[in-house]
């Protein structure tokens, strides 16, 4: 048991360290390709993402601490029920946020710059995909599946850097919107190769 815990800690820590190392280069390339104006637009749009991510109202944390307790008590049905209820809630709330962003973009289209309008449309898709991916990561963590979790973190970092170099370098801000929407979807598909919740 102790050996497994140490092994999990090593895998997860190594994955995080490598992801942060690769992430540094991703951030440098991103800023280099976009420049100050486009980075400013992206930073403004990220504020919308951050506020929308608070719509789960802390329910995701419930799974973090309650799931292992229920599993430890062999209450598998209750654990599955909790997972489903929280997933439905967070999906519903983020769907409302996505819809709100989309409606706002369509109503105020004439007053928004082209970049901001396309960015808001992209965010409305990104929010849903990102929420599902985040929930998958949480489930990997509470199921103590640190091998797949580490692989997923490393895949995310390397794929993100690769797409930034290949796409953002050519298509600038619009390329970034594409990469931002694509990454959670690619990550979900990567995790589903190993496990399905």
PDB file of C-alpha atoms in Angstrom:
ATOM      1  CA  UNK A   1       0.000   0.000   0.000  1.00  0.00           C
ATOM      2  CA  UNK A   2       2.755   2.408   0.968  1.00  0.00           C
ATOM      3  CA  UNK A   3       4.657   1.538  -2.224  1.00  0.00           C
ATOM      4  CA  UNK A   4       1.569   2.285  -4.340  1.00  0.00           C
ATOM      5  CA  UNK A   5       1.029   5.646  -2.603  1.00  0.00           C
ATOM      6  CA  UNK A   6       4.655   6.647  -3.239  1.00  0.00           C
ATOM      7  CA  UNK A   7       4.379   5.455  -6.841  1.00  0.00           C
ATOM      8  CA  UNK A   8       1.184   7.501  -7.361  1.00  0.00           C
ATOM      9  CA  UNK A   9       2.787  10.580  -5.807  1.00  0.00           C
ATOM     10  CA  UNK A  10       5.830  10.201  -8.075  1.00  0.00           C
ATOM     11  CA  UNK A  11       3.712   9.734 -11.224  1.00  0.00           C
ATOM     12  CA  UNK A  12       1.410  12.647 -10.488  1.00  0.00           C
ATOM     13  CA  UNK A  13       4.232  14.999  -9.402  1.00  0.00           C
ATOM     14  CA  UNK A  14       6.326  14.094 -12.441  1.00  0.00           C
ATOM     15  CA  UNK A  15       3.352  14.704 -14.745  1.00  0.00           C
ATOM     16  CA  UNK A  16       2.653  18.083 -13.141  1.00  0.00           C
ATOM     17  CA  UNK A  17       6.301  19.131 -13.274  1.00  0.00           C
ATOM     18  CA  UNK A  18       6.647  18.177 -16.946  1.00  0.00           C
ATOM     19  CA  UNK A  19       3.359  19.922 -17.799  1.00  0.00           C
ATOM     20  CA  UNK A  20       4.507  23.129 -16.080  1.00  0.00           C
ATOM     21  CA  UNK A  21       7.858  22.962 -17.867  1.00  0.00           C
ATOM     22  CA  UNK A  22       6.166  22.557 -21.267  1.00  0.00           C
ATOM     23  CA  UNK A  23       3.532  25.146 -20.269  1.00  0.00           C
ATOM     24  CA  UNK A  24       6.263  27.761 -19.825  1.00  0.00           C
ATOM     25  CA  UNK A  25       7.257  27.413 -23.485  1.00  0.00           C
ATOM     26  CA  UNK A  26       3.613  27.372 -24.552  1.00  0.00           C
ATOM     27  CA  UNK A  27       3.058  30.718 -22.786  1.00  0.00           C
ATOM     28  CA  UNK A  28       6.196  32.234 -24.356  1.00  0.00           C
ATOM     29  CA  UNK A  29       5.245  31.132 -27.881  1.00  0.00           C
ATOM     30  CA  UNK A  30       1.642  32.220 -27.391  1.00  0.00           C
ATOM     31  CA  UNK A  31       2.605  35.744 -26.378  1.00  0.00           C
ATOM     32  CA  UNK A  32       5.170  35.904 -29.151  1.00  0.00           C
ATOM     33  CA  UNK A  33       2.643  34.868 -31.820  1.00  0.00           C
ATOM     34  CA  UNK A  34      -0.265  37.000 -30.607  1.00  0.00           C
ATOM     35  CA  UNK A  35       1.352  40.249 -29.547  1.00  0.00           C
ATOM     36  CA  UNK A  36      -0.074  42.693 -26.977  1.00  0.00           C
ATOM     37  CA  UNK A  37      -3.380  43.564 -28.691  1.00  0.00           C
ATOM     38  CA  UNK A  38      -4.561  39.993 -29.278  1.00  0.00           C
ATOM     39  CA  UNK A  39      -3.277  38.902 -25.859  1.00  0.00           C
ATOM     40  CA  UNK A  40      -5.357  41.731 -24.354  1.00  0.00           C
ATOM     41  CA  UNK A  41      -8.474  40.495 -26.155  1.00  0.00           C
ATOM     42  CA  UNK A  42      -7.805  36.922 -25.013  1.00  0.00           C
ATOM     43  CA  UNK A  43      -7.233  38.083 -21.415  1.00  0.00           C
ATOM     44  CA  UNK A  44     -10.563  39.931 -21.491  1.00  0.00           C
ATOM     45  CA  UNK A  45     -12.354  36.838 -22.807  1.00  0.00           C
ATOM     46  CA  UNK A  46     -10.703  34.709 -20.098  1.00  0.00           C
ATOM     47  CA  UNK A  47     -12.498  36.838 -17.494  1.00  0.00           C
ATOM     48  CA  UNK A  48     -15.799  35.554 -18.930  1.00  0.00           C
ATOM     49  CA  UNK A  49     -14.470  31.978 -18.706  1.00  0.00           C
ATOM     50  CA  UNK A  50     -13.377  32.441 -15.086  1.00  0.00           C
ATOM     51  CA  UNK A  51     -16.750  33.797 -13.992  1.00  0.00           C
ATOM     52  CA  UNK A  52     -18.609  31.050 -15.858  1.00  0.00           C
ATOM     53  CA  UNK A  53     -16.460  28.410 -14.147  1.00  0.00           C
ATOM     54  CA  UNK A  54     -17.785  29.602 -10.784  1.00  0.00           C
ATOM     55  CA  UNK A  55     -21.289  28.532 -11.796  1.00  0.00           C
ATOM     56  CA  UNK A  56     -20.793  25.063 -10.297  1.00  0.00           C
ATOM     57  CA  UNK A  57     -21.257  26.702  -6.854  1.00  0.00           C
ATOM     58  CA  UNK A  58     -18.743  24.348  -5.250  1.00  0.00           C
ATOM     59  CA  UNK A  59     -20.659  21.174  -6.073  1.00  0.00           C
ATOM     60  CA  UNK A  60     -17.606  19.642  -7.773  1.00  0.00           C
ATOM     61  CA  UNK A  61     -15.819  19.727  -4.405  1.00  0.00           C
ATOM     62  CA  UNK A  62     -18.565  17.474  -3.036  1.00  0.00           C
ATOM     63  CA  UNK A  63     -17.443  14.659  -5.305  1.00  0.00           C
ATOM     64  CA  UNK A  64     -13.816  15.165  -4.203  1.00  0.00           C
ATOM     65  CA  UNK A  65     -14.463  14.352  -0.570  1.00  0.00           C
ATOM     66  CA  UNK A  66     -17.788  12.468  -0.546  1.00  0.00           C
ATOM     67  CA  UNK A  67     -17.085   9.939  -3.351  1.00  0.00           C
ATOM     68  CA  UNK A  68     -14.074   8.270  -1.610  1.00  0.00           C
ATOM     69  CA  UNK A  69     -16.054   8.063   1.650  1.00  0.00           C
ATOM     70  CA  UNK A  70     -19.006   6.361  -0.025  1.00  0.00           C
ATOM     71  CA  UNK A  71     -16.700   4.001  -1.919  1.00  0.00           C
ATOM     72  CA  UNK A  72     -14.858   3.166   1.295  1.00  0.00           C
ATOM     73  CA  UNK A  73     -18.198   2.318   2.936  1.00  0.00           C
ATOM     74  CA  UNK A  74     -19.055   0.080  -0.071  1.00  0.00           C
ATOM     75  CA  UNK A  75     -21.989   2.317  -0.957  1.00  0.00           C
ATOM     76  CA  UNK A  76     -21.317   2.051  -4.671  1.00  0.00           C
ATOM     77  CA  UNK A  77     -24.865   2.926  -5.703  1.00  0.00           C
ATOM     78  CA  UNK A  78     -24.833   6.135  -3.654  1.00  0.00           C
ATOM     79  CA  UNK A  79     -21.403   7.033  -5.065  1.00  0.00           C
ATOM     80  CA  UNK A  80     -22.645   6.569  -8.642  1.00  0.00           C
ATOM     81  CA  UNK A  81     -25.782   8.552  -7.845  1.00  0.00           C
ATOM     82  CA  UNK A  82     -23.696  11.405  -6.400  1.00  0.00           C
ATOM     83  CA  UNK A  83     -21.484  11.413  -9.510  1.00  0.00           C
ATOM     84  CA  UNK A  84     -24.515  11.582 -11.806  1.00  0.00           C
ATOM     85  CA  UNK A  85     -26.312  14.297  -9.828  1.00  0.00           C
ATOM     86  CA  UNK A  86     -23.245  16.554  -9.665  1.00  0.00           C
ATOM     87  CA  UNK A  87     -22.425  15.969 -13.338  1.00  0.00           C
ATOM     88  CA  UNK A  88     -25.985  16.856 -14.338  1.00  0.00           C
ATOM     89  CA  UNK A  89     -25.932  19.982 -12.185  1.00  0.00           C
ATOM     90  CA  UNK A  90     -22.575  21.287 -13.425  1.00  0.00           C
ATOM     91  CA  UNK A  91     -23.504  20.489 -17.024  1.00  0.00           C
ATOM     92  CA  UNK A  92     -26.821  22.307 -16.684  1.00  0.00           C
ATOM     93  CA  UNK A  93     -25.279  25.396 -15.070  1.00  0.00           C
ATOM     94  CA  UNK A  94     -22.479  25.656 -17.610  1.00  0.00           C
ATOM     95  CA  UNK A  95     -25.005  25.126 -20.417  1.00  0.00           C
ATOM     96  CA  UNK A  96     -26.960  28.148 -19.123  1.00  0.00           C
ATOM     97  CA  UNK A  97     -23.725  30.179 -19.011  1.00  0.00           C
ATOM     98  CA  UNK A  98     -22.779  29.069 -22.541  1.00  0.00           C
ATOM     99  CA  UNK A  99     -26.229  29.959 -23.803  1.00  0.00           C
ATOM    100  CA  UNK A 100     -26.021  33.347 -22.069  1.00  0.00           C
ATOM    101  CA  UNK A 101     -22.662  34.118 -23.712  1.00  0.00           C
ATOM    102  CA  UNK A 102     -23.994  33.029 -27.108  1.00  0.00           C
ATOM    103  CA  UNK A 103     -27.176  35.123 -26.800  1.00  0.00           C
ATOM    104  CA  UNK A 104     -25.168  38.161 -25.667  1.00  0.00           C
ATOM    105  CA  UNK A 105     -22.800  37.791 -28.654  1.00  0.00           C
ATOM    106  CA  UNK A 106     -25.703  37.541 -31.101  1.00  0.00           C
ATOM    107  CA  UNK A 107     -27.687  40.456 -29.629  1.00  0.00           C
ATOM    108  CA  UNK A 108     -24.710  42.832 -29.447  1.00  0.00           C
ATOM    109  CA  UNK A 109     -23.009  41.629 -32.617  1.00  0.00           C
ATOM    110  CA  UNK A 110     -23.107  45.064 -34.240  1.00  0.00           C
ATOM    111  CA  UNK A 111     -21.345  46.731 -31.292  1.00  0.00           C
ATOM    112  CA  UNK A 112     -18.632  44.079 -30.856  1.00  0.00           C
ATOM    113  CA  UNK A 113     -15.424  43.859 -32.828  1.00  0.00           C
ATOM    114  CA  UNK A 114     -15.118  40.821 -35.095  1.00  0.00           C
ATOM    115  CA  UNK A 115     -12.444  39.284 -32.843  1.00  0.00           C
ATOM    116  CA  UNK A 116     -14.541  39.642 -29.678  1.00  0.00           C
ATOM    117  CA  UNK A 117     -17.675  38.318 -31.405  1.00  0.00           C
ATOM    118  CA  UNK A 118     -15.926  35.179 -32.690  1.00  0.00           C
ATOM    119  CA  UNK A 119     -14.205  34.842 -29.312  1.00  0.00           C
ATOM    120  CA  UNK A 120     -17.547  34.852 -27.464  1.00  0.00           C
ATOM    121  CA  UNK A 121     -18.965  32.252 -29.880  1.00  0.00           C
ATOM    122  CA  UNK A 122     -15.869  30.108 -29.264  1.00  0.00           C
ATOM    123  CA  UNK A 123     -16.198  30.537 -25.506  1.00  0.00           C
ATOM    124  CA  UNK A 124     -19.801  29.326 -25.588  1.00  0.00           C
ATOM    125  CA  UNK A 125     -18.507  26.020 -27.006  1.00  0.00           C
ATOM    126  CA  UNK A 126     -15.344  25.971 -24.907  1.00  0.00           C
ATOM    127  CA  UNK A 127     -17.213  26.257 -21.595  1.00  0.00           C
ATOM    128  CA  UNK A 128     -19.134  23.005 -22.163  1.00  0.00           C
ATOM    129  CA  UNK A 129     -16.117  21.008 -23.339  1.00  0.00           C
ATOM    130  CA  UNK A 130     -13.886  22.381 -20.599  1.00  0.00           C
ATOM    131  CA  UNK A 131     -16.402  21.518 -17.868  1.00  0.00           C
ATOM    132  CA  UNK A 132     -16.667  17.892 -19.027  1.00  0.00           C
ATOM    133  CA  UNK A 133     -12.864  17.584 -19.197  1.00  0.00           C
ATOM    134  CA  UNK A 134     -12.434  19.068 -15.720  1.00  0.00           C
ATOM    135  CA  UNK A 135     -14.997  16.624 -14.367  1.00  0.00           C
ATOM    136  CA  UNK A 136     -13.164  13.709 -16.000  1.00  0.00           C
ATOM    137  CA  UNK A 137      -9.932  14.813 -14.295  1.00  0.00           C
ATOM    138  CA  UNK A 138     -11.752  14.976 -10.973  1.00  0.00           C
ATOM    139  CA  UNK A 139     -13.133  11.457 -11.417  1.00  0.00           C
ATOM    140  CA  UNK A 140      -9.671  10.141 -12.277  1.00  0.00           C
ATOM    141  CA  UNK A 141      -8.357  11.751  -9.093  1.00  0.00           C
ATOM    142  CA  UNK A 142     -11.074  10.396  -6.785  1.00  0.00           C
ATOM    143  CA  UNK A 143     -10.752   6.927  -8.367  1.00  0.00           C
ATOM    144  CA  UNK A 144      -7.007   7.093  -7.636  1.00  0.00           C
ATOM    145  CA  UNK A 145      -6.201   6.473 -11.289  1.00  0.00           C
ATOM    146  CA  UNK A 146      -3.021   8.533 -11.191  1.00  0.00           C
ATOM    147  CA  UNK A 147      -1.389   6.733 -14.115  1.00  0.00           C
ATOM    148  CA  UNK A 148      -4.043   7.877 -16.591  1.00  0.00           C
ATOM    149  CA  UNK A 149      -4.303  11.263 -14.856  1.00  0.00           C
ATOM    150  CA  UNK A 150      -0.548  11.829 -15.309  1.00  0.00           C
ATOM    151  CA  UNK A 151      -0.684  10.705 -18.943  1.00  0.00           C
ATOM    152  CA  UNK A 152      -3.599  13.062 -19.538  1.00  0.00           C
ATOM    153  CA  UNK A 153      -1.790  16.028 -17.988  1.00  0.00           C
ATOM    154  CA  UNK A 154       1.321  15.364 -20.095  1.00  0.00           C
ATOM    155  CA  UNK A 155      -0.747  14.845 -23.244  1.00  0.00           C
ATOM    156  CA  UNK A 156      -2.555  18.144 -22.605  1.00  0.00           C
ATOM    157  CA  UNK A 157       0.715  20.060 -22.229  1.00  0.00           C
ATOM    158  CA  UNK A 158       2.432  18.565 -25.289  1.00  0.00           C
ATOM    159  CA  UNK A 159      -0.644  18.736 -27.547  1.00  0.00           C
ATOM    160  CA  UNK A 160      -1.282  22.339 -26.476  1.00  0.00           C
ATOM    161  CA  UNK A 161       2.286  23.394 -27.264  1.00  0.00           C
ATOM    162  CA  UNK A 162       2.172  21.588 -30.618  1.00  0.00           C
ATOM    163  CA  UNK A 163      -1.114  23.199 -31.655  1.00  0.00           C
ATOM    164  CA  UNK A 164       0.071  26.641 -30.574  1.00  0.00           C
ATOM    165  CA  UNK A 165       3.192  26.283 -32.731  1.00  0.00           C
ATOM    166  CA  UNK A 166       1.334  24.792 -35.713  1.00  0.00           C
ATOM    167  CA  UNK A 167      -1.913  26.797 -35.685  1.00  0.00           C
ATOM    168  CA  UNK A 168      -1.614  29.951 -33.574  1.00  0.00           C
ATOM    169  CA  UNK A 169       1.633  30.902 -35.332  1.00  0.00           C
ATOM    170  CA  UNK A 170      -0.285  31.037 -38.640  1.00  0.00           C
ATOM    171  CA  UNK A 171      -3.805  32.101 -37.710  1.00  0.00           C
ATOM    172  CA  UNK A 172      -3.053  34.260 -34.641  1.00  0.00           C
ATOM    173  CA  UNK A 173      -6.120  34.959 -32.461  1.00  0.00           C
ATOM    174  CA  UNK A 174      -8.506  32.866 -34.564  1.00  0.00           C
ATOM    175  CA  UNK A 175      -6.054  29.992 -34.336  1.00  0.00           C
ATOM    176  CA  UNK A 176      -6.038  30.409 -30.561  1.00  0.00           C
ATOM    177  CA  UNK A 177      -9.844  30.203 -30.468  1.00  0.00           C
ATOM    178  CA  UNK A 178      -9.658  26.960 -32.443  1.00  0.00           C
ATOM    179  CA  UNK A 179      -6.956  25.526 -30.167  1.00  0.00           C
ATOM    180  CA  UNK A 180      -8.832  26.573 -27.010  1.00  0.00           C
ATOM    181  CA  UNK A 181     -11.988  24.781 -28.154  1.00  0.00           C
ATOM    182  CA  UNK A 182     -10.114  21.741 -29.493  1.00  0.00           C
ATOM    183  CA  UNK A 183      -7.937  21.024 -26.447  1.00  0.00           C
ATOM    184  CA  UNK A 184     -10.658  19.919 -23.981  1.00  0.00           C
ATOM    185  CA  UNK A 185     -12.244  17.750 -26.690  1.00  0.00           C
ATOM    186  CA  UNK A 186      -8.902  16.107 -27.528  1.00  0.00           C
ATOM    187  CA  UNK A 187      -8.229  15.582 -23.818  1.00  0.00           C
ATOM    188  CA  UNK A 188     -11.628  13.933 -23.289  1.00  0.00           C
ATOM    189  CA  UNK A 189     -11.020  11.607 -26.268  1.00  0.00           C
ATOM    190  CA  UNK A 190      -7.556  10.784 -24.902  1.00  0.00           C
ATOM    191  CA  UNK A 191      -8.943   9.850 -21.466  1.00  0.00           C
ATOM    192  CA  UNK A 192     -11.766   7.817 -23.022  1.00  0.00           C
ATOM    193  CA  UNK A 193      -9.161   5.619 -24.706  1.00  0.00           C
ATOM    194  CA  UNK A 194      -8.350   4.299 -21.241  1.00  0.00           C
ATOM    195  CA  UNK A 195     -11.481   4.735 -19.165  1.00  0.00           C
ATOM    196  CA  UNK A 196     -15.143   5.659 -19.636  1.00  0.00           C
ATOM    197  CA  UNK A 197     -17.217   7.198 -16.866  1.00  0.00           C
TER     198      UNK A 197
END
